[in-house]
Amino acid sequence: MKVVVGQGSCGIATGAKKTSDEFQRIAAEKNLTNVVIDKTGCIGTCYLEPIVDVYNDEGALEARYVKCTTDKVERIVEEHLLGGKPVEEYVIPAEDEDFLSQQQRIVLRNCGQINPEKIEEYIATGGYEAARKVITSMTPDEVIEEIKVSGLRGRGGAGFPTWFKWNAIKSNKGAQKYMVCNADEGDPGAFMDRSVLEGDPHSLLEGMIIGGFAAGATEGIIYCRAEYPLAIARLEIAMAQAREKGYLGKNLFGTDFNFDIRIKAGAGAFVCGEETALIASLEGERGMPRLKPPFPAAKGYWKLPTNINNVETYANVAWIIANGGQAFADRGAEKSKGSKVFALAGKIKKGGLVEVPMGMTLKEVIYNIGGGIKNDKEFKAVQMGGPSGGCIPAELIDTPVTYEDINKTGAIVGSGGMIVMDEDTCMVDMARFFLDFTKKESCGKCNYCRIGTKRMLEILERITKGEGRDGDIELLEELAAKIKDGAMCGLGQTAPNPVLTTLKYFRNEYEDHIYNHKCTAKSCKALIHYEITEDCKGCTACARHCPVGAISGEKKQQHKIDPAICIKCGKCEESCKFGAVKRV
């Protein structure tokens, strides 16, 4: 019998390591020598962590326990491991099984299924057979053609055809060529690449090996942000195991093809997600973009031919080679093939990681898989593409998730972040949040980005403080247009997108802030105040929770809030069980 505890970052953050230790302790105490305690990565249902799977001796899953904290371990051991009967009240509910059953998993095929620190488990799924097939029986042109047939597009941003980039580096001459993986995942609310690195690092390595063979490269570099220590640790383990098996290094699979990979830990600069800034960082310089052309495929790392794809792109490659490019192309939409991984975050019931066929609508992802909006509130918008993307409003919820359809809304698919917003989200403040992020992450090389984002942020900050002026909206639009046209790299060129999309779909909220000194969502502190209505029962809960003593009143009598003292923290509203405290 085997007990597998999900130990991705999300699981560990909710206590999975402690749960695993408790299983180890009790199993040793009861001398359960036939029980193996193992680990795996994140299966995607982050909202249910810690997750524990129990397998029988034949390898069949007997039960999946969710929110399995240490206090539940002893009962599971007693009733299931010893008694042979699963603890039904701890088992994943049927409606949560739908979260996984509606997905089509290629990139995430092994996440939550194998131990990422044991190469044997990856090999048992057919791992490294695609690399063997490519290196021993295919030509580089045949590999590139298979990727072309698949329709695989880059999963890190603009969706550029993968085969085209591989063919470009193959066609360029150089004493050395490089395959680089961009694992510098910096979008707020995005954790797709991290989960793959933590849960199935070998899929990335195999994809890079195949890409290296196709492009004629002999060295691979994984540029991973240092804030991902678990991902880096598991990558290092995977690379060491692959070298030991002869899958990395010299004379792969008995041929004359040499390929090895190393890791570069980045400092976490968002701009290093831009490929030329990433290359500058790899070379030991400050991460700042360079003018293109020349493109990296011609002159990249050390001015030699360089290919850059992100983690998710590479993680598709071995599956495509193993199953054929057409099998990948048969999934998805006409111009957006295959599946795409998304990180569901924000005001959604079932936050986590999903992989769905391209072409599924936003509504299907958010409601059918994600379970809808927390507390059954009204869906307002979804932010896609992170700081480089935009907000898609409720009226466009039937938009198919394809590169073309999402671009039409003003947002982008990007790397796959989906931040869901409800009726309580202020769209002006949301735009301010993303502008604050891009302003701080600007490398400062060009004036339009360095100064322009600062000026846009100043206007947004004034508006959210109730100090907006006539003409601010037009000034934001003017600045946005100039920044998009004048900025050197993608960070600056896309920085205005959250502002432009919120102006396009939620212009009334900007107008309310500026002309009516009112926050439509009742969210901006400077534009709201709290009142206690006649529904007050005088329970004193609000007064007891108020940190500044702004609430007064006798027990069983209606209370009052002194606006001169109130700091608008919202503790009174949270503590009132009768709905008597209102934001106005």
mmCIF file of N, CA and C in Angstrom, residues 239-336:
data_model
loop_
_atom_site.group_PDB
_atom_site.id
_atom_site.type_symbol
_atom_site.label_atom_id
_atom_site.label_comp_id
_atom_site.label_asym_id
_atom_site.label_seq_id
_atom_site.Cartn_x
_atom_site.Cartn_y
_atom_site.Cartn_z
ATOM 1 N N MET A 239 17.916 16.665 -13.301
ATOM 2 C CA MET A 239 19.056 16.737 -14.224
ATOM 3 C C MET A 239 20.142 15.740 -13.825
ATOM 4 N N ALA A 240 20.398 15.628 -12.531
ATOM 5 C CA ALA A 240 21.405 14.668 -12.060
ATOM 6 C C ALA A 240 20.995 13.244 -12.416
ATOM 7 N N GLN A 241 19.713 12.924 -12.232
ATOM 8 C CA GLN A 241 19.229 11.583 -12.560
ATOM 9 C C GLN A 241 19.287 11.324 -14.066
ATOM 10 N N ALA A 242 18.959 12.344 -14.868
ATOM 11 C CA ALA A 242 18.997 12.189 -16.322
ATOM 12 C C ALA A 242 20.432 11.968 -16.808
ATOM 13 N N ARG A 243 21.370 12.664 -16.204
ATOM 14 C CA ARG A 243 22.788 12.459 -16.579
ATOM 15 C C ARG A 243 23.234 11.034 -16.233
ATOM 16 N N GLU A 244 22.799 10.579 -15.069
ATOM 17 C CA GLU A 244 23.180 9.237 -14.625
ATOM 18 C C GLU A 244 22.643 8.166 -15.580
ATOM 19 N N LYS A 245 21.465 8.423 -16.148
ATOM 20 C CA LYS A 245 20.850 7.463 -17.075
ATOM 21 C C LYS A 245 21.386 7.620 -18.502
ATOM 22 N N GLY A 246 22.159 8.696 -18.726
ATOM 23 C CA GLY A 246 22.668 8.935 -20.067
ATOM 24 C C GLY A 246 21.740 9.708 -20.961
ATOM 25 N N TYR A 247 20.732 10.381 -20.371
ATOM 26 C CA TYR A 247 19.793 11.181 -21.150
ATOM 27 C C TYR A 247 20.272 12.618 -21.323
ATOM 28 N N LEU A 248 21.243 13.020 -20.535
ATOM 29 C CA LEU A 248 21.895 14.322 -20.675
ATOM 30 C C LEU A 248 23.397 14.091 -20.702
ATOM 31 N N GLY A 249 24.111 14.943 -21.420
ATOM 32 C CA GLY A 249 25.564 14.815 -21.468
ATOM 33 C C GLY A 249 26.040 14.472 -22.859
ATOM 34 N N LYS A 250 26.990 13.578 -22.950
ATOM 35 C CA LYS A 250 27.596 13.227 -24.237
ATOM 36 C C LYS A 250 27.038 11.912 -24.781
ATOM 37 N N ASN A 251 27.003 11.832 -26.109
ATOM 38 C CA ASN A 251 26.606 10.586 -26.811
ATOM 39 C C ASN A 251 25.268 10.043 -26.330
ATOM 40 N N LEU A 252 24.234 10.885 -26.428
ATOM 41 C CA LEU A 252 22.900 10.485 -25.972
ATOM 42 C C LEU A 252 22.383 9.296 -26.782
ATOM 43 N N PHE A 253 21.900 8.295 -26.081
ATOM 44 C CA PHE A 253 21.317 7.081 -26.659
ATOM 45 C C PHE A 253 22.285 6.412 -27.652
ATOM 46 N N GLY A 254 23.580 6.505 -27.329
ATOM 47 C CA GLY A 254 24.587 5.830 -28.141
ATOM 48 C C GLY A 254 24.894 6.510 -29.457
ATOM 49 N N THR A 255 24.469 7.743 -29.629
ATOM 50 C CA THR A 255 24.740 8.484 -30.866
ATOM 51 C C THR A 255 25.847 9.505 -30.614
ATOM 52 N N ASP A 256 26.154 10.309 -31.630
ATOM 53 C CA ASP A 256 27.166 11.348 -31.456
ATOM 54 C C ASP A 256 26.544 12.686 -31.047
ATOM 55 N N PHE A 257 25.260 12.666 -30.671
ATOM 56 C CA PHE A 257 24.595 13.908 -30.244
ATOM 57 C C PHE A 257 24.875 14.186 -28.775
ATOM 58 N N ASN A 258 25.385 15.386 -28.501
ATOM 59 C CA ASN A 258 25.681 15.823 -27.131
ATOM 60 C C ASN A 258 24.733 16.952 -26.746
ATOM 61 N N PHE A 259 24.205 16.868 -25.545
ATOM 62 C CA PHE A 259 23.330 17.948 -25.065
ATOM 63 C C PHE A 259 23.269 17.911 -23.540
ATOM 64 N N ASP A 260 23.526 19.057 -22.926
ATOM 65 C CA ASP A 260 23.417 19.163 -21.473
ATOM 66 C C ASP A 260 22.701 20.453 -21.110
ATOM 67 N N ILE A 261 22.225 20.506 -19.885
ATOM 68 C CA ILE A 261 21.406 21.632 -19.423
ATOM 69 C C ILE A 261 21.944 22.140 -18.094
ATOM 70 N N ARG A 262 21.875 23.461 -17.908
ATOM 71 C CA ARG A 262 22.213 24.048 -16.615
ATOM 72 C C ARG A 262 21.132 25.059 -16.231
ATOM 73 N N ILE A 263 21.137 25.443 -14.964
ATOM 74 C CA ILE A 263 20.139 26.379 -14.439
ATOM 75 C C ILE A 263 20.795 27.719 -14.139
ATOM 76 N N LYS A 264 20.128 28.778 -14.500
ATOM 77 C CA LYS A 264 20.511 30.124 -14.087
ATOM 78 C C LYS A 264 19.372 30.678 -13.238
ATOM 79 N N ALA A 265 19.664 30.980 -11.968
ATOM 80 C CA ALA A 265 18.652 31.543 -11.068
ATOM 81 C C ALA A 265 18.604 33.055 -11.246
ATOM 82 N N GLY A 266 17.476 33.550 -11.695
ATOM 83 C CA GLY A 266 17.307 34.986 -11.906
ATOM 84 C C GLY A 266 16.867 35.688 -10.636
ATOM 85 N N ALA A 267 17.019 37.005 -10.635
ATOM 86 C CA ALA A 267 16.718 37.796 -9.429
ATOM 87 C C ALA A 267 15.246 38.152 -9.307
ATOM 88 N N GLY A 268 14.437 37.711 -10.266
ATOM 89 C CA GLY A 268 13.000 37.962 -10.154
ATOM 90 C C GLY A 268 12.535 39.257 -10.773
ATOM 91 N N ALA A 269 13.239 39.746 -11.786
ATOM 92 C CA ALA A 269 12.814 40.957 -12.486
ATOM 93 C C ALA A 269 11.795 40.581 -13.556
ATOM 94 N N PHE A 270 10.625 41.199 -13.514
ATOM 95 C CA PHE A 270 9.562 40.886 -14.465
ATOM 96 C C PHE A 270 10.016 41.127 -15.903
ATOM 97 N N VAL A 271 10.844 42.142 -16.119
ATOM 98 C CA VAL A 271 11.303 42.490 -17.465
ATOM 99 C C VAL A 271 12.146 41.372 -18.074
ATOM 100 N N CYS A 272 12.710 40.514 -17.238
ATOM 101 C CA CYS A 272 13.528 39.410 -17.769
ATOM 102 C C CYS A 272 12.690 38.318 -18.398
ATOM 103 N N GLY A 273 11.381 38.472 -18.375
ATOM 104 C CA GLY A 273 10.533 37.603 -19.171
ATOM 105 C C GLY A 273 10.624 37.963 -20.645
ATOM 106 N N GLU A 274 11.089 39.173 -20.950
ATOM 107 C CA GLU A 274 11.335 39.602 -22.333
ATOM 108 C C GLU A 274 12.649 38.986 -22.774
ATOM 109 N N GLU A 275 12.673 38.349 -23.945
ATOM 110 C CA GLU A 275 13.783 37.466 -24.290
ATOM 111 C C GLU A 275 15.139 38.154 -24.369
ATOM 112 N N THR A 276 15.216 39.376 -24.865
ATOM 113 C CA THR A 276 16.537 40.011 -24.948
ATOM 114 C C THR A 276 17.020 40.467 -23.575
ATOM 115 N N ALA A 277 16.086 40.840 -22.684
ATOM 116 C CA ALA A 277 16.470 41.183 -21.308
ATOM 117 C C ALA A 277 16.933 39.932 -20.569
ATOM 118 N N LEU A 278 16.268 38.819 -20.842
ATOM 119 C CA LEU A 278 16.672 37.535 -20.262
ATOM 120 C C LEU A 278 18.098 37.186 -20.691
ATOM 121 N N ILE A 279 18.388 37.370 -21.972
ATOM 122 C CA ILE A 279 19.728 37.068 -22.481
ATOM 123 C C ILE A 279 20.772 37.954 -21.820
ATOM 124 N N ALA A 280 20.458 39.234 -21.658
ATOM 125 C CA ALA A 280 21.392 40.143 -20.993
ATOM 126 C C ALA A 280 21.689 39.669 -19.575
ATOM 127 N N SER A 281 20.653 39.204 -18.876
ATOM 128 C CA SER A 281 20.837 38.695 -17.515
ATOM 129 C C SER A 281 21.692 37.431 -17.514
ATOM 130 N N LEU A 282 21.466 36.554 -18.505
ATOM 131 C CA LEU A 282 22.278 35.343 -18.617
ATOM 132 C C LEU A 282 23.757 35.676 -18.793
ATOM 133 N N GLU A 283 24.025 36.769 -19.476
ATOM 134 C CA GLU A 283 25.405 37.174 -19.747
ATOM 135 C C GLU A 283 26.040 37.933 -18.598
ATOM 136 N N GLY A 284 25.295 38.070 -17.502
ATOM 137 C CA GLY A 284 25.845 38.744 -16.330
ATOM 138 C C GLY A 284 25.598 40.235 -16.289
ATOM 139 N N GLU A 285 24.808 40.728 -17.256
ATOM 140 C CA GLU A 285 24.484 42.150 -17.297
ATOM 141 C C GLU A 285 23.152 42.402 -16.599
ATOM 142 N N ARG A 286 22.860 43.670 -16.395
ATOM 143 C CA ARG A 286 21.550 44.034 -15.871
ATOM 144 C C ARG A 286 20.489 43.656 -16.900
ATOM 145 N N GLY A 287 19.370 43.109 -16.441
ATOM 146 C CA GLY A 287 18.327 42.644 -17.350
ATOM 147 C C GLY A 287 17.614 43.794 -18.025
ATOM 148 N N MET A 288 18.099 44.196 -19.177
ATOM 149 C CA MET A 288 17.493 45.291 -19.946
ATOM 150 C C MET A 288 17.362 44.842 -21.398
ATOM 151 N N PRO A 289 16.259 45.174 -22.041
ATOM 152 C CA PRO A 289 16.037 44.705 -23.416
ATOM 153 C C PRO A 289 16.960 45.374 -24.426
ATOM 154 N N ARG A 290 17.115 44.706 -25.567
ATOM 155 C CA ARG A 290 17.898 45.225 -26.676
ATOM 156 C C ARG A 290 16.984 45.409 -27.888
ATOM 157 N N LEU A 291 17.375 46.301 -28.763
ATOM 158 C CA LEU A 291 16.587 46.519 -29.977
ATOM 159 C C LEU A 291 16.644 45.284 -30.876
ATOM 160 N N LYS A 292 15.517 44.990 -31.521
ATOM 161 C CA LYS A 292 15.461 43.892 -32.487
ATOM 162 C C LYS A 292 14.990 44.451 -33.818
ATOM 163 N N PRO A 293 15.503 43.938 -34.959
ATOM 164 C CA PRO A 293 16.540 42.912 -35.122
ATOM 165 C C PRO A 293 17.931 43.437 -34.740
ATOM 166 N N PRO A 294 18.912 42.475 -34.591
ATOM 167 C CA PRO A 294 18.803 41.040 -34.853
ATOM 168 C C PRO A 294 18.017 40.321 -33.766
ATOM 169 N N PHE A 295 17.322 39.279 -34.164
ATOM 170 C CA PHE A 295 16.564 38.471 -33.237
ATOM 171 C C PHE A 295 17.474 37.408 -32.613
ATOM 172 N N PRO A 296 17.079 36.896 -31.440
ATOM 173 C CA PRO A 296 17.921 35.891 -30.769
ATOM 174 C C PRO A 296 18.261 34.684 -31.633
ATOM 175 N N ALA A 297 17.364 34.299 -32.544
ATOM 176 C CA ALA A 297 17.635 33.138 -33.395
ATOM 177 C C ALA A 297 18.891 33.339 -34.245
ATOM 178 N N ALA A 298 19.230 34.606 -34.505
ATOM 179 C CA ALA A 298 20.448 34.913 -35.263
ATOM 180 C C ALA A 298 21.589 35.297 -34.337
ATOM 181 N N LYS A 299 21.307 36.226 -33.418
ATOM 182 C CA LYS A 299 22.326 36.687 -32.471
ATOM 183 C C LYS A 299 21.679 36.824 -31.101
ATOM 184 N N GLY A 300 21.824 35.783 -30.307
ATOM 185 C CA GLY A 300 21.232 35.777 -28.982
ATOM 186 C C GLY A 300 22.287 35.756 -27.891
ATOM 187 N N TYR A 301 22.312 34.666 -27.131
ATOM 188 C CA TYR A 301 23.267 34.512 -26.025
ATOM 189 C C TYR A 301 24.693 34.533 -26.574
ATOM 190 N N TRP A 302 25.494 35.474 -26.075
ATOM 191 C CA TRP A 302 26.862 35.691 -26.567
ATOM 192 C C TRP A 302 26.901 35.863 -28.088
ATOM 193 N N LYS A 303 25.798 36.482 -28.612
ATOM 194 C CA LYS A 303 25.684 36.783 -30.049
ATOM 195 C C LYS A 303 25.683 35.522 -30.922
ATOM 196 N N LEU A 304 25.258 34.415 -30.333
ATOM 197 C CA LEU A 304 25.163 33.144 -31.057
ATOM 198 C C LEU A 304 23.694 32.751 -31.186
ATOM 199 N N PRO A 305 23.342 31.907 -32.159
ATOM 200 C CA PRO A 305 21.936 31.521 -32.357
ATOM 201 C C PRO A 305 21.317 30.922 -31.088
ATOM 202 N N THR A 306 20.177 31.472 -30.697
ATOM 203 C CA THR A 306 19.544 31.097 -29.425
ATOM 204 C C THR A 306 18.040 30.983 -29.605
ATOM 205 N N ASN A 307 17.467 29.906 -29.105
ATOM 206 C CA ASN A 307 16.016 29.730 -29.103
ATOM 207 C C ASN A 307 15.495 29.858 -27.674
ATOM 208 N N ILE A 308 14.391 30.585 -27.524
ATOM 209 C CA ILE A 308 13.785 30.748 -26.197
ATOM 210 C C ILE A 308 12.315 30.359 -26.258
ATOM 211 N N ASN A 309 11.938 29.377 -25.445
ATOM 212 C CA ASN A 309 10.537 29.015 -25.217
ATOM 213 C C ASN A 309 10.305 28.937 -23.718
ATOM 214 N N ASN A 310 9.043 29.000 -23.309
ATOM 215 C CA ASN A 310 8.784 28.889 -21.871
ATOM 216 C C ASN A 310 8.554 27.429 -21.469
ATOM 217 N N VAL A 311 8.371 27.206 -20.188
ATOM 218 C CA VAL A 311 8.257 25.852 -19.633
ATOM 219 C C VAL A 311 7.122 25.074 -20.290
ATOM 220 N N GLU A 312 5.949 25.688 -20.371
ATOM 221 C CA GLU A 312 4.777 24.979 -20.891
ATOM 222 C C GLU A 312 4.964 24.566 -22.342
ATOM 223 N N THR A 313 5.612 25.414 -23.131
ATOM 224 C CA THR A 313 5.843 25.080 -24.539
ATOM 225 C C THR A 313 6.686 23.812 -24.657
ATOM 226 N N TYR A 314 7.803 23.786 -23.951
ATOM 227 C CA TYR A 314 8.681 22.605 -23.992
ATOM 228 C C TYR A 314 7.982 21.362 -23.447
ATOM 229 N N ALA A 315 7.134 21.540 -22.427
ATOM 230 C CA ALA A 315 6.496 20.384 -21.783
ATOM 231 C C ALA A 315 5.491 19.691 -22.700
ATOM 232 N N ASN A 316 5.078 20.351 -23.776
ATOM 233 C CA ASN A 316 4.183 19.721 -24.764
ATOM 234 C C ASN A 316 4.928 18.823 -25.747
ATOM 235 N N VAL A 317 6.223 19.076 -25.922
ATOM 236 C CA VAL A 317 6.962 18.524 -27.059
ATOM 237 C C VAL A 317 7.041 17.001 -27.046
ATOM 238 N N ALA A 318 7.422 16.409 -25.918
ATOM 239 C CA ALA A 318 7.562 14.946 -25.869
ATOM 240 C C ALA A 318 6.237 14.259 -26.184
ATOM 241 N N TRP A 319 5.129 14.801 -25.673
ATOM 242 C CA TRP A 319 3.800 14.220 -25.953
ATOM 243 C C TRP A 319 3.502 14.287 -27.443
ATOM 244 N N ILE A 320 3.844 15.407 -28.069
ATOM 245 C CA ILE A 320 3.587 15.570 -29.506
ATOM 246 C C ILE A 320 4.375 14.540 -30.314
ATOM 247 N N ILE A 321 5.640 14.363 -29.979
ATOM 248 C CA ILE A 321 6.467 13.383 -30.702
ATOM 249 C C ILE A 321 5.949 11.966 -30.476
ATOM 250 N N ALA A 322 5.547 11.672 -29.249
ATOM 251 C CA ALA A 322 5.079 10.323 -28.918
ATOM 252 C C ALA A 322 3.740 9.995 -29.565
ATOM 253 N N ASN A 323 2.858 10.997 -29.665
ATOM 254 C CA ASN A 323 1.495 10.753 -30.148
ATOM 255 C C ASN A 323 1.236 11.282 -31.552
ATOM 256 N N GLY A 324 2.193 12.030 -32.076
ATOM 257 C CA GLY A 324 2.040 12.599 -33.415
ATOM 258 C C GLY A 324 1.498 14.010 -33.376
ATOM 259 N N GLY A 325 1.996 14.832 -34.286
ATOM 260 C CA GLY A 325 1.565 16.226 -34.332
ATOM 261 C C GLY A 325 0.083 16.376 -34.589
ATOM 262 N N GLN A 326 -0.486 15.473 -35.392
ATOM 263 C CA GLN A 326 -1.903 15.573 -35.718
ATOM 264 C C GLN A 326 -2.782 15.354 -34.500
ATOM 265 N N ALA A 327 -2.349 14.483 -33.590
ATOM 266 C CA ALA A 327 -3.129 14.231 -32.370
ATOM 267 C C ALA A 327 -3.248 15.504 -31.530
ATOM 268 N N PHE A 328 -2.195 16.301 -31.521
ATOM 269 C CA PHE A 328 -2.227 17.583 -30.808
ATOM 270 C C PHE A 328 -3.109 18.569 -31.556
ATOM 271 N N ALA A 329 -2.962 18.607 -32.888
ATOM 272 C CA ALA A 329 -3.739 19.548 -33.703
ATOM 273 C C ALA A 329 -5.233 19.250 -33.658
ATOM 274 N N ASP A 330 -5.588 17.976 -33.429
ATOM 275 C CA ASP A 330 -7.006 17.604 -33.363
ATOM 276 C C ASP A 330 -7.698 18.185 -32.136
ATOM 277 N N ARG A 331 -6.922 18.605 -31.160
ATOM 278 C CA ARG A 331 -7.498 19.263 -29.981
ATOM 279 C C ARG A 331 -7.450 20.772 -30.209
ATOM 280 N N GLY A 332 -8.372 21.472 -29.618
ATOM 281 C CA GLY A 332 -8.328 22.918 -29.698
ATOM 282 C C GLY A 332 -9.134 23.487 -30.842
ATOM 283 N N ALA A 333 -8.761 24.710 -31.256
ATOM 284 C CA ALA A 333 -9.505 25.444 -32.279
ATOM 285 C C ALA A 333 -8.716 25.494 -33.584
ATOM 286 N N GLU A 334 -9.289 26.168 -34.577
ATOM 287 C CA GLU A 334 -8.714 26.167 -35.923
ATOM 288 C C GLU A 334 -7.285 26.717 -35.950
ATOM 289 N N LYS A 335 -7.071 27.874 -35.332
ATOM 290 C CA LYS A 335 -5.752 28.495 -35.359
ATOM 291 C C LYS A 335 -5.031 28.402 -34.020
ATOM 292 N N SER A 336 -5.720 27.949 -33.012
ATOM 293 C CA SER A 336 -5.134 27.787 -31.679
ATOM 294 C C SER A 336 -5.260 26.317 -31.289
#
